[in-house]
Short mmCIF file of C-alpha atoms in Angstrom, two decimals:
data_model
loop_
_atom_site.label_atom_id
_atom_site.label_comp_id
_atom_site.label_asym_id
_atom_site.label_seq_id
_atom_site.Cartn_x
_atom_site.Cartn_y
_atom_site.Cartn_z
CA MET A 43 82.48 -58.76 123.28
CA LEU A 44 85.92 -57.11 123.10
CA HIS A 45 87.67 -60.40 123.80
CA ALA A 46 85.27 -62.78 122.07
CA PRO A 47 86.86 -65.69 120.17
CA ALA A 48 86.75 -65.77 116.38
CA LYS A 49 84.09 -68.50 116.47
CA ILE A 50 81.61 -69.70 119.08
CA ASP A 51 80.28 -73.23 118.65
CA PHE A 52 76.58 -73.58 118.01
CA ALA A 53 75.39 -74.87 121.38
CA PHE A 54 72.15 -76.48 120.23
CA GLU A 55 73.47 -79.29 118.06
CA ARG A 56 72.16 -81.80 120.63
CA LEU A 57 68.65 -80.38 120.28
CA TYR A 58 68.87 -80.62 116.51
CA SER A 59 70.10 -84.21 116.68
CA ARG A 60 67.22 -85.17 119.00
CA LEU A 61 64.73 -83.60 116.60
CA LEU A 62 66.47 -85.31 113.66
CA ILE A 63 67.11 -81.93 112.02
CA PRO A 64 70.41 -81.44 110.15
CA ASP A 65 72.60 -78.93 111.95
CA SER A 66 73.76 -76.47 109.31
CA TRP A 67 74.01 -73.38 111.55
CA GLN A 68 77.19 -74.25 113.38
CA TYR A 69 78.76 -70.80 112.92
CA SER A 70 75.88 -68.84 111.41
CA ILE A 71 75.79 -66.32 114.29
CA SER A 72 78.73 -64.02 114.87
CA PRO A 73 80.26 -64.01 118.38
CA GLN A 74 79.18 -60.40 118.92
CA LEU A 75 75.57 -61.13 117.96
CA ASN A 76 75.67 -64.27 120.09
CA VAL A 77 76.67 -62.27 123.16
CA LEU A 78 74.08 -59.57 122.43
CA LEU A 79 71.28 -62.13 122.12
CA ALA A 80 72.40 -63.84 125.32
CA GLY A 81 72.43 -60.49 127.12
CA PHE A 82 68.92 -59.69 125.87
CA LEU A 83 67.60 -63.07 127.06
CA VAL A 84 69.20 -62.55 130.48
CA PHE A 85 67.54 -59.13 130.72
CA VAL A 86 64.10 -60.59 129.87
CA GLN A 87 64.61 -63.43 132.35
CA ALA A 88 65.60 -60.93 135.03
CA LEU A 89 62.32 -59.06 134.57
CA LEU A 90 60.31 -62.29 134.64
CA LEU A 91 62.09 -63.44 137.78
CA ASN A 92 61.50 -60.07 139.42
CA HIS A 93 57.79 -60.35 138.61
CA LEU A 94 57.72 -63.86 140.08
CA VAL A 95 59.31 -62.76 143.36
CA ASN A 96 57.06 -59.72 143.76
CA HIS A 97 53.92 -61.61 142.69
CA TYR A 98 54.38 -64.19 145.45
CA ASN A 99 55.82 -61.61 147.88
CA LEU A 100 58.84 -63.82 148.59
CA LEU A 101 60.88 -60.95 149.99
CA GLY A 102 58.12 -59.25 151.97
CA LYS A 103 58.23 -56.02 149.98
CA PRO A 104 58.33 -55.01 146.29
CA THR A 105 61.87 -54.60 144.98
CA PHE A 106 63.99 -54.82 141.84
CA LEU A 107 66.81 -56.61 143.66
CA PRO A 108 66.01 -60.05 142.13
CA ALA A 109 66.48 -58.64 138.62
CA LEU A 110 69.76 -56.98 139.58
CA MET A 111 71.08 -60.09 141.30
CA TYR A 112 70.07 -62.36 138.43
CA ILE A 113 71.99 -60.23 135.94
CA ALA A 114 75.01 -60.21 138.27
CA VAL A 115 74.94 -63.98 138.83
CA SER A 116 74.46 -64.61 135.10
CA GLY A 117 77.74 -62.83 134.43
CA LEU A 118 79.91 -64.78 136.86
CA PHE A 119 81.82 -66.72 134.19
CA THR A 120 82.53 -66.10 130.53
CA PRO A 121 80.71 -69.30 129.40
CA PHE A 122 77.59 -67.72 130.91
CA LEU A 123 77.77 -64.83 128.44
CA VAL A 124 76.82 -66.72 125.26
CA LEU A 125 73.74 -68.55 124.04
CA SER A 126 73.51 -71.99 125.62
CA PRO A 127 70.85 -74.61 126.41
CA PRO A 128 70.96 -73.89 130.18
CA LEU A 129 70.29 -70.21 129.44
CA ILE A 130 67.19 -71.09 127.40
CA CYS A 131 66.10 -73.58 130.08
CA ASN A 132 66.04 -70.80 132.68
CA PHE A 133 62.82 -69.59 131.02
CA LEU A 134 61.38 -73.01 131.84
CA VAL A 135 62.72 -72.85 135.41
CA ILE A 136 60.93 -69.52 135.99
CA TRP A 137 57.76 -70.91 134.39
CA MET A 138 57.95 -73.95 136.65
CA LEU A 139 58.39 -71.81 139.76
CA PHE A 140 55.24 -69.85 138.90
CA LYS A 141 53.31 -73.11 138.89
CA LEU A 142 55.10 -74.68 141.86
CA PHE A 143 54.52 -71.71 144.17
CA SER A 144 50.81 -71.88 143.28
CA PHE A 145 50.64 -75.29 145.00
CA TYR A 146 50.27 -73.52 148.35
CA LYS A 147 46.66 -73.81 149.57
CA ASN A 148 45.69 -75.44 146.28
CA ARG A 149 43.41 -78.41 146.85
CA ASP A 150 44.00 -80.12 143.51
CA THR A 151 47.34 -79.87 141.73
CA LYS A 152 47.06 -82.85 139.37
CA SER A 153 46.61 -80.69 136.27
CA SER A 154 49.49 -78.41 137.30
CA ALA A 155 51.72 -81.41 138.00
CA TYR A 156 50.87 -82.79 134.55
CA ASP A 157 51.77 -79.45 132.94
CA LEU A 158 55.01 -79.36 134.91
CA GLY A 159 55.92 -82.83 133.65
CA MET A 160 55.46 -81.59 130.08
CA ILE A 161 57.64 -78.55 130.79
CA VAL A 162 60.39 -80.83 132.12
CA ALA A 163 60.12 -82.94 128.96
CA ILE A 164 60.54 -79.86 126.77
CA GLY A 165 63.57 -78.85 128.83
CA THR A 166 65.00 -82.36 128.45
CA LEU A 167 64.89 -82.02 124.67
CA ILE A 168 66.82 -78.76 124.92
CA TYR A 169 69.24 -79.89 127.63
CA LEU A 170 69.26 -83.49 128.90
CA PRO A 171 70.22 -82.80 132.58
CA PHE A 172 66.93 -80.90 132.88
CA ILE A 173 65.28 -84.30 133.34
CA TYR A 174 66.17 -84.10 137.03
CA TYR A 175 63.66 -81.30 137.48
CA LEU A 176 61.12 -84.10 137.78
CA LEU A 177 62.51 -84.38 141.31
CA VAL A 178 61.67 -80.71 141.84
CA ILE A 179 58.00 -81.46 141.15
CA TRP A 180 57.95 -84.21 143.76
CA VAL A 181 59.85 -82.10 146.29
CA ALA A 182 57.27 -79.34 145.83
CA LEU A 183 54.44 -81.83 146.38
CA VAL A 184 56.09 -83.00 149.61
CA ILE A 185 56.57 -79.43 150.84
CA PHE A 186 53.24 -77.90 149.83
CA MET A 187 50.73 -80.74 149.62
CA PRO A 188 49.52 -83.76 151.61
CA PHE A 189 50.44 -87.02 149.92
CA ASP A 190 48.28 -88.03 146.96
CA TRP A 191 49.78 -90.65 144.66
CA ARG A 192 47.74 -89.34 141.71
CA GLU A 193 49.53 -85.99 141.86
CA TRP A 194 52.90 -87.75 141.86
CA VAL A 195 51.90 -89.88 138.87
CA ALA A 196 50.48 -86.85 137.03
CA GLY A 197 53.96 -85.31 136.70
CA ILE A 198 55.34 -88.53 135.24
CA MET A 199 52.38 -88.81 132.85
CA GLY A 200 52.98 -85.29 131.60
CA TYR A 201 56.61 -86.13 130.95
CA VAL A 202 55.78 -89.45 129.27
CA THR A 203 53.22 -87.75 127.02
CA MET A 204 55.85 -85.52 125.42
CA ILE A 205 58.38 -88.35 125.15
CA PHE A 206 55.73 -90.58 123.58
CA PHE A 207 55.12 -88.05 120.82
CA LEU A 208 58.88 -87.81 120.30
CA ALA A 209 59.10 -91.60 120.00
CA VAL A 210 56.28 -91.56 117.44
CA TYR A 211 58.24 -88.94 115.49
CA TYR A 212 61.30 -91.20 115.51
CA TYR A 213 59.14 -94.12 114.40
CA LEU A 214 57.67 -92.18 111.47
CA ASP A 215 61.20 -91.20 110.47
CA ASN A 216 62.33 -94.84 110.58
CA SER A 217 64.88 -93.90 113.26
CA LEU A 218 63.39 -95.65 116.26
CA GLU A 219 66.63 -97.57 116.85
CA GLN A 220 68.32 -94.22 117.59
CA PHE A 221 65.73 -93.20 120.15
CA TYR A 222 67.36 -95.04 123.05
CA LYS A 223 70.68 -93.27 122.40
CA ILE A 224 69.19 -90.02 123.69
CA TRP A 225 69.08 -91.48 127.19
CA LEU A 226 72.51 -93.12 127.30
CA PRO A 227 74.15 -90.17 129.17
CA LEU A 228 71.79 -90.87 132.10
CA ALA A 229 73.94 -93.92 132.85
CA THR A 230 77.03 -91.73 133.26
CA LYS A 231 78.85 -92.46 136.51
CA PHE A 232 79.40 -89.61 138.92
CA PRO A 233 82.95 -88.32 138.20
CA ALA A 234 85.56 -89.16 140.80
CA SER A 235 87.43 -85.94 139.99
CA ILE A 236 86.98 -82.85 137.83
CA ASP A 237 89.91 -81.16 136.10
CA ILE A 238 89.47 -77.43 136.71
CA ASN A 239 91.68 -74.39 137.02
CA TYR A 240 90.96 -73.19 140.54
CA TYR A 241 92.35 -69.73 139.76
CA ASN A 242 89.40 -69.11 137.42
CA TYR A 243 86.95 -69.86 140.24
CA LEU A 244 88.19 -67.34 142.79
CA VAL A 245 85.20 -65.25 141.74
CA LEU A 246 83.10 -67.72 143.73
CA ILE A 247 84.58 -66.54 147.02
CA PRO A 248 82.21 -63.53 147.38
CA VAL A 249 79.38 -65.70 146.01
CA ILE A 250 79.90 -68.31 148.72
CA ILE A 251 80.16 -65.61 151.39
CA ILE A 252 76.88 -64.05 150.25
CA LEU A 253 75.12 -67.43 150.18
CA VAL A 254 76.34 -68.30 153.68
CA LEU A 255 75.19 -64.91 155.00
CA CYS A 256 71.85 -65.39 153.24
CA PHE A 257 71.26 -68.77 154.88
CA VAL A 258 72.20 -67.29 158.27
CA THR A 259 69.73 -64.43 157.73
CA LEU A 260 67.04 -66.87 156.57
CA GLN A 261 67.60 -69.00 159.67
CA GLN A 262 67.25 -65.96 161.92
CA ASN A 263 63.99 -64.88 160.30
CA PHE A 264 62.66 -68.33 159.45
CA PHE A 265 59.95 -68.69 162.08
CA ARG A 266 58.97 -65.03 161.81
CA SER A 267 58.06 -65.47 158.14
CA TYR A 268 54.74 -66.59 156.74
CA VAL A 269 54.33 -70.33 156.18
CA GLN A 270 54.14 -69.82 152.41
CA ILE A 271 57.45 -67.93 152.40
CA ARG A 272 59.16 -70.63 154.50
CA LYS A 273 57.95 -73.37 152.20
CA SER A 274 58.92 -71.40 149.09
CA PHE A 275 62.50 -70.91 150.28
CA GLN A 276 62.73 -74.58 151.20
CA LEU A 277 61.72 -75.41 147.63
CA LEU A 278 64.25 -72.92 146.21
CA PHE A 279 67.02 -74.58 148.22
CA PHE A 280 66.21 -77.96 146.66
CA VAL A 281 65.97 -76.40 143.20
CA PHE A 282 69.45 -74.97 143.73
CA LEU A 283 70.76 -78.33 144.94
CA ILE A 284 69.22 -80.44 142.17
CA ALA A 285 70.30 -78.01 139.45
CA GLY A 286 73.87 -78.06 140.71
CA LEU A 287 74.21 -81.82 141.15
CA SER A 288 72.69 -82.73 137.78
CA PHE A 289 75.84 -81.58 135.93
CA TYR A 290 77.32 -85.09 135.85
CA VAL A 291 74.84 -86.23 133.17
CA LYS A 292 77.02 -84.46 130.61
CA ALA A 293 79.92 -86.56 129.38
CA ALA A 294 82.24 -83.52 129.48
CA PHE A 295 82.18 -80.97 132.30
CA GLN A 296 80.78 -77.65 131.05
CA LEU A 297 80.63 -74.64 133.29
CA ASN A 298 77.58 -73.12 131.63
CA HIS A 299 75.47 -75.88 133.22
CA PHE A 300 75.49 -73.93 136.48
CA LEU A 301 73.41 -71.17 134.89
CA LEU A 302 70.52 -73.36 136.07
CA CYS A 303 71.49 -72.36 139.61
CA ALA A 304 71.20 -68.64 138.79
CA VAL A 305 67.45 -68.34 139.42
CA PRO A 306 67.37 -69.60 143.04
CA ALA A 307 70.78 -68.01 143.76
CA ALA A 308 69.49 -64.60 142.63
CA ILE A 309 66.53 -64.88 145.02
CA PHE A 310 68.83 -65.89 147.89
CA PHE A 311 71.14 -62.95 147.15
CA SER A 312 68.17 -60.58 147.07
CA TYR A 313 66.96 -61.77 150.45
CA TYR A 314 70.32 -61.13 152.06
CA PHE A 315 70.87 -57.68 150.55
CA LEU A 316 67.31 -56.63 151.41
CA TYR A 317 67.57 -57.62 155.07
CA ALA A 318 71.27 -57.10 155.80
CA LYS A 319 71.75 -54.51 158.54
CA ARG A 320 75.32 -53.28 158.03
CA LYS A 321 75.13 -51.13 154.93
CA TRP A 322 78.88 -50.55 154.59
CA PHE A 323 79.51 -54.31 154.73
CA TYR A 324 77.01 -55.50 152.14
CA GLU A 325 77.82 -52.63 149.76
CA VAL A 326 81.53 -53.47 149.93
CA LEU A 327 80.68 -57.15 149.45
CA PHE A 328 78.59 -56.46 146.36
CA GLY A 329 81.30 -54.16 145.03
CA LEU A 330 83.87 -56.92 145.44
CA LEU A 331 81.56 -59.29 143.60
CA LEU A 332 81.26 -56.95 140.62
CA ILE A 333 84.99 -56.22 140.55
CA SER A 334 85.88 -59.93 140.66
CA ILE A 335 83.40 -60.71 137.87
CA VAL A 336 84.90 -58.08 135.56
CA TYR A 337 88.48 -58.97 136.47
CA PHE A 338 88.16 -62.70 135.85
CA GLN A 339 86.18 -62.20 132.63
CA PHE A 340 89.06 -60.15 131.20
CA ASN A 341 91.63 -62.68 132.37
CA THR A 342 89.98 -66.00 131.48
CA PHE A 343 88.31 -65.51 128.06
#
């Protein structure tokens, strides 16, 4: 907030254009209020994520570590600190995980898959790369359920239902010829190179170290965990992967896209810090993470 720019672009102009609503709020929110609202949303999401982890006992014991780690991960880069479509979509990611984890020992998931397809459609309206979370539904069905083609189709039908109503809205507005333009970014080719300042990404060094240590710890405890926990972490890994790789749908590279990776990353971080054995090491590592976050925020805004 001390180093906020004079103006912060309204990040939801794409949503307004898809809903055919004139965007007249481009700079209606001050940068300070923007950051405060973003911080409040992150705090609420942290509590919801913590409830999710404890409800499904993903870490084996009740803890507030997921909330702490989510807030830390959500502050990695300065673009994470303002209102953005990926930040709003994290509510949908947490909602989806509640439903996806309930697949375990559930005999019939067609209705849940249909609901999940509708959630993905809502997320697509807010932020187009969210469309790839349809893959998350299918991955969850592979991991948790025996194959049933009706469950796979149910997710698509849920998605198509929402898009159908959107198409009807375009038709009633006499704008049906613009409807196909929404999907044009899906034909974007994967970029051969990305122009980034590597100095600004040194903060990822402790993040990568923590993730590597988490996967090592998970591998060591993998077959000693309950089947539900093993399957849940397998799903979280694919959520992390799909969220990260879907960035190329955007015509211009935007760092705030990787907020979608914050939910699974926070759970991975929590697992490592809960089961790490060398206290002095993981406390120093977390301290370095916090110091690097603060340092690079003050030097890259």
